[in-house]
Structures are given as C-alpha cells and as structure tokens.
Amino acid sequence: MDGLARKVFGDPEQALAYVESRAAGQRLTLLDVGGYFAPVLEHLHARFSGELVGVVEDTENGHQRYIERFTGQGKKPPCPIFSVARSPLKDPEDYLVGQSVVFSTEALVRSRDDILNGRPACVIGYGKLGRSIAAMLHAKHVGVTVYDVDPVRRVQALSQGYRTAATLAEALSGAGIVVCATGNLALREDDFSRVSNGAYIASVTSSDDELELSALNGLYSRTAVEPNVTRYTRTGHYFYVLADGNAVNFLHGASVGAFILLVQAEIVAALALLATGSHDPDICELPPQSGSGLRLPG
C-alpha cells in the first residue's frame, strides 16, 4: 500500500508521475475519497499516457471540491465524475459515522478523566453527519447548540429540539465540546479565539479541510497531554484538539458494520458504468435503476 498525502495531488507533475508509475498506458478510473484529484484532474486527463476514463468520488467533502473546481467556475470537468456522496444508500453509513464520531470524542475526553456531561456541545454543520452527531449527544443528555451557515438547516435543527445560533461566535460561546462537521473550514484563524477555555475540538474529516490549525503557528504553543489530545495554549486562553484535527472516529476503526457494503456496491456499479460505456463529462450521480439516464446532483 502506498503512503499518499494530499500535497502530492496538489502538484500536477507529482500526481502525473505517480499515476504513470502505476498505470502507464492503461485505461484508468480514479476512485477518490475526499477530492484529492480535483486540483490536478485536467492536467492528468491531458497528459496521462493512457486513457483517463473518469472518477468515482465517495465523500461529501470531495463532492464539494469537484463542484467548486468545475461547476463553481462555470466549466465542465474533462471526464465524467460519478459521485455517491449524496446517494440515499449512503444515509445509513453517514448516520453511523456520526455515532462513531461521538463515541471517539467521548473516549478521548475520558482519557483525561473528564466526561461529556456538564459540557454544553456545539455542532457546526447540520448536514447528515451533523444531524447524527447532535442526536447522539442529545441521547447522552448533553445540551446541544447547532450552527450552520444555511438558515434553513438552522430552522430544521430548531424544529428538532436543539438550540440554534445565528452566528458562529454565539454557537462557540460557552461550549465545552465543539464538533466540526462541515468539510469546509468550520474554524478559521479568528474563530479559535472565541473557543471557550478548556473546550475540546473534534472533526469529522481531514484537518486541512475542517480546521485552520496552521494559522495558529506562533500564536499558540502545542503540548500533547494524552495520546491524540493536544493542548493549545497562549496567555489567558487554552483548548484541546482531538486527533490533530483529523477525523476523530478513525482512531477507533470508524466501523459502520455491514452498512458500508451498500455504498461499496454503488461504487462498484459506478466503476462498471465508466468501464463499459461512454458518458458526457459532468458531475453525475448513479441512476436509481440500471439502464436509466444519469441524473445531475442538485
């Protein structure tokens, strides 16, 4: 297994060299988990010695990256991109991932002889993962405040019994547990100063996607106080970051049981469609039934 990093795929020539080293001259479909190939896809398609058939993307974070790279700039991708991120088959997985995030967050908090109870929680992002996280925290009798940039999602959270905040600063105020579930930099440099003293910060995805921790270099000192628990300190202010800001549930296997097979089956179906047919270069979802037309994601 190759040890890969996002920075490799941020450089078009490094990405091309890696692909050539593994599949030179062949028909190639890229299976992506997080939009790693989005920045270099055009370069790969134009320069690869074989045929780049298409991409299958698994995650909402990656889906957003491809949308931003192509649709957001008013252009088509160079090859078809099938996304399973918003498939109804992924709903059970996302729900269980949210549960595993809370499990791992609590395990790390308890590693410091601390508990969730008595610590108000802030959930940033009320998509599928955020909803599951909020529900699990509520089931553990933790008070939950939800913040989402989308006012409709805030209304949904309010209707489901959660306290909501109109601003991120309001949501962070007094929160002892902060769970970031946006995939789109939930906390930027200026936001960390609003995090309550002693709060624990957990993420559901890669640190560079969810937390702007690099901006804190020189502003805060870092101390590992327990395995996977880092204390950030400056005069008069401190907080804890779990798992270095990466997906906290990966520390405990991130298991969702057999439900993962539903999504894996859809990924295989997408790979088969790309391998056996010709498709327009666009960002698409699989059809509900085999043989029907593709549908563009909303």
XYZ file of C-alpha atoms in Angstrom:
298
model
C 0.000 0.000 0.000
C 1.330 3.431 -0.946
C 1.568 6.153 1.671
C -0.073 9.127 -0.007
C -0.734 12.713 1.066
C -2.988 15.425 -0.294
C 0.015 17.637 -1.078
C 1.211 15.073 -3.638
C -2.010 15.508 -5.576
C -1.876 19.272 -5.242
C 1.106 19.277 -7.592
C 0.152 18.334 -11.182
C 3.540 16.888 -12.073
C 3.854 14.819 -8.894
C 0.342 13.485 -9.395
C 1.069 12.625 -13.033
C 4.336 10.894 -12.101
C 2.540 8.783 -9.507
C -0.244 7.752 -11.889
C 2.274 6.921 -14.617
C 4.252 4.789 -12.167
C 1.179 2.656 -11.502
C -0.867 2.563 -14.723
C 1.144 3.917 -17.673
C -0.624 3.374 -20.982
C -3.708 1.753 -19.442
C -7.384 2.662 -19.161
C -7.684 4.192 -15.710
C -10.571 5.126 -13.424
C -9.743 7.101 -10.285
C -11.518 6.133 -7.060
C -11.363 9.255 -4.897
C -12.153 9.687 -1.209
C -12.039 13.400 -0.493
C -11.495 15.207 -3.793
C -7.743 14.531 -3.857
C -7.621 14.563 -7.659
C -9.778 17.665 -8.154
C -6.892 20.193 -8.418
C -4.965 18.132 -10.973
C -7.676 16.319 -12.932
C -7.381 18.469 -16.058
C -3.607 18.017 -16.123
C -3.896 14.260 -15.679
C -6.525 13.964 -18.384
C -4.418 15.927 -20.862
C -1.022 14.363 -20.098
C -1.623 10.789 -18.954
C -0.135 8.266 -21.370
C -3.177 6.006 -21.113
C -6.880 6.853 -21.081
C -8.391 8.527 -18.020
C -11.910 7.099 -18.141
C -13.384 9.010 -15.194
C -13.588 9.471 -11.440
C -15.761 7.969 -8.717
C -15.980 10.178 -5.607
C -17.130 8.767 -2.275
C -17.403 11.708 0.145
C -19.383 14.922 0.518
C -16.133 16.781 1.120
C -14.759 15.534 -2.199
C -18.066 16.182 -3.955
C -17.855 19.825 -2.880
C -14.261 20.043 -4.110
C -15.219 18.880 -7.603
C -18.229 21.207 -7.682
C -16.041 24.134 -6.648
C -13.312 23.235 -9.141
C -15.598 22.854 -12.150
C -19.275 23.784 -11.807
C -18.422 26.664 -9.485
C -16.153 28.105 -12.158
C -18.691 27.584 -14.925
C -16.855 24.797 -16.719
C -17.177 21.089 -17.398
C -14.733 18.543 -15.984
C -12.506 16.848 -18.578
C -14.084 13.437 -17.900
C -17.195 12.082 -16.165
C -17.231 12.195 -12.368
C -19.674 9.885 -10.603
C -20.408 10.899 -7.011
C -22.017 8.581 -4.473
C -21.723 11.176 -1.689
C -25.397 12.153 -1.792
C -26.813 8.751 -2.608
C -29.656 7.515 -0.371
C -27.600 4.338 0.059
C -25.053 6.429 1.962
C -27.551 7.684 4.544
C -27.177 4.667 6.887
C -23.381 4.956 6.713
C -23.447 8.688 7.435
C -25.759 8.180 10.391
C -23.467 5.551 11.893
C -20.348 7.627 11.186
C -21.907 10.393 13.259
C -22.405 7.937 16.107
C -18.787 6.789 15.856
C -17.575 10.405 15.962
C -19.326 10.913 19.297
C -18.004 7.571 20.599
C -14.407 8.528 19.784
C -14.794 12.065 21.085
C -16.084 10.766 24.399
C -13.304 8.158 24.610
C -10.618 10.834 24.231
C -12.313 13.178 26.686
C -12.485 10.316 29.192
C -8.783 9.608 28.650
C -8.222 12.835 30.581
C -10.550 11.753 33.407
C -13.179 14.094 32.051
C -16.733 13.422 30.824
C -19.197 14.900 28.345
C -21.891 15.560 30.914
C -21.881 19.133 32.121
C -20.136 20.337 28.973
C -22.520 22.069 26.542
C -21.799 20.992 22.978
C -21.660 22.963 19.756
C -22.176 21.133 16.469
C -21.004 23.140 13.465
C -22.708 21.946 10.297
C -26.144 20.315 10.235
C -25.859 18.032 7.248
C -26.252 14.266 7.517
C -23.257 13.847 9.815
C -24.082 16.886 11.919
C -27.647 15.679 12.465
C -26.422 12.291 13.620
C -23.821 13.809 15.942
C -26.356 16.161 17.504
C -28.800 13.286 18.045
C -26.153 11.100 19.712
C -25.004 13.900 22.007
C -28.609 14.633 22.933
C -29.148 10.940 23.726
C -26.226 11.225 26.155
C -28.009 14.124 27.879
C -25.603 16.720 26.535
C -27.070 20.124 25.707
C -26.511 20.849 22.009
C -26.311 24.125 20.116
C -26.293 23.877 16.321
C -24.767 26.357 13.912
C -24.989 26.112 10.143
C -24.422 28.854 7.573
C -27.670 27.738 5.916
C -30.623 29.312 7.773
C -32.943 26.547 6.538
C -30.808 23.943 8.291
C -30.823 26.053 11.432
C -34.621 26.060 11.332
C -34.584 22.280 10.879
C -32.353 21.927 13.948
C -34.613 24.237 15.943
C -37.693 22.234 14.967
C -35.948 19.062 16.154
C -35.401 20.441 19.623
C -31.899 21.895 19.518
C -30.778 25.328 20.483
C -29.506 27.194 17.432
C -27.189 30.153 16.991
C -27.355 32.817 14.318
C -23.585 33.291 14.334
C -20.590 31.039 14.858
C -19.358 33.234 17.707
C -22.651 32.761 19.521
C -22.507 28.996 18.991
C -18.968 28.739 20.385
C -19.718 30.822 23.458
C -19.724 28.553 26.483
C -19.356 25.311 24.518
C -17.175 22.687 26.182
C -17.349 20.293 23.214
C -17.059 21.579 19.634
C -17.675 19.102 16.816
C -16.941 20.381 13.309
C -18.943 18.678 10.560
C -18.846 20.977 7.530
C -15.935 19.754 5.380
C -15.334 23.400 4.565
C -13.144 25.044 7.242
C -15.549 25.219 10.131
C -12.984 27.075 12.261
C -10.645 29.656 10.769
C -7.842 31.549 12.485
C -10.012 34.251 14.059
C -12.591 31.736 15.292
C -10.233 29.942 17.667
C -10.015 32.971 19.947
C -13.762 32.536 20.578
C -13.419 28.902 21.684
C -14.089 28.583 25.418
C -11.237 27.827 27.783
C -10.822 24.083 28.223
C -13.057 23.151 25.292
C -12.405 20.015 23.242
C -12.488 20.344 19.433
C -13.230 17.313 17.244
C -13.526 16.996 13.465
C -15.233 14.531 11.132
C -12.751 14.903 8.268
C -9.174 15.902 7.434
C -7.674 18.687 9.484
C -6.783 20.818 6.459
C -10.418 20.684 5.320
C -12.077 21.495 8.629
C -9.674 23.445 10.880
C -7.206 26.185 10.016
C -4.719 24.960 12.600
C -1.697 26.003 10.549
C -2.698 29.625 11.115
C -2.105 29.147 14.845
C 1.630 28.563 14.406
C 3.407 31.120 16.564
C 0.158 32.150 18.253
C -0.347 29.109 20.456
C 2.044 26.599 21.965
C 1.142 22.935 21.480
C 1.513 20.217 24.095
C 0.494 16.570 23.763
C -1.301 15.908 27.060
C -2.586 12.428 26.133
C -2.308 10.294 23.006
C -4.365 12.129 20.351
C -5.160 15.036 22.670
C -3.196 18.265 22.083
C -3.457 21.330 24.290
C -3.194 24.713 22.546
C -2.142 27.456 24.939
C -1.450 31.160 24.922
C -1.689 33.732 27.683
C -5.170 33.573 29.154
C -6.539 31.026 26.697
C -6.324 27.271 26.098
C -8.294 24.495 24.403
C -7.790 20.903 23.258
C -7.736 19.491 19.730
C -8.503 15.795 19.289
C -6.674 13.551 16.793
C -4.627 16.506 15.478
C -7.825 17.853 13.946
C -8.370 14.814 11.724
C -11.416 12.540 11.642
C -11.615 11.508 15.275
C -13.557 8.302 14.605
C -10.685 6.849 12.559
C -8.849 6.303 15.838
C -11.276 3.507 16.668
C -11.787 1.954 13.263
C -14.716 4.148 12.161
C -16.705 0.942 11.789
C -20.262 1.152 10.449
C -20.772 -2.595 10.113
C -22.302 -4.174 7.034
C -23.984 -0.910 6.030
C -20.756 0.095 4.270
C -21.454 -2.636 1.724
C -24.345 -0.616 0.286
C -22.041 2.256 -0.632
C -19.277 -0.041 -1.810
C -21.749 -1.769 -4.140
C -22.727 1.571 -5.629
C -19.061 2.457 -6.128
C -18.527 -0.826 -7.980
C -21.602 -0.092 -10.113
C -20.174 3.344 -10.966
C -16.831 1.815 -11.915
C -18.645 -0.678 -14.152
C -20.614 2.085 -15.886
C -17.453 4.040 -16.571
C -15.634 0.965 -17.846
C -18.351 -0.211 -20.208
C -19.990 2.924 -21.583
C -19.400 6.421 -22.891
C -20.592 9.289 -20.707
C -20.612 13.050 -21.014
C -18.002 14.885 -18.947
C -20.045 16.092 -15.984
C -20.533 15.558 -12.265
C -23.268 12.933 -12.016
C -24.985 10.542 -9.657
C -25.867 6.987 -10.500
C -29.398 6.319 -11.753
C -31.840 4.743 -9.305
C -32.197 1.749 -11.634
C -29.741 0.206 -14.036
C -30.195 1.375 -17.605
C -31.903 4.695 -16.845
C -30.338 8.051 -17.576
C -27.860 9.687 -15.239
C -29.076 12.468 -13.000
C -27.114 15.569 -12.154
C -26.675 16.259 -8.432
C -28.788 19.053 -7.009
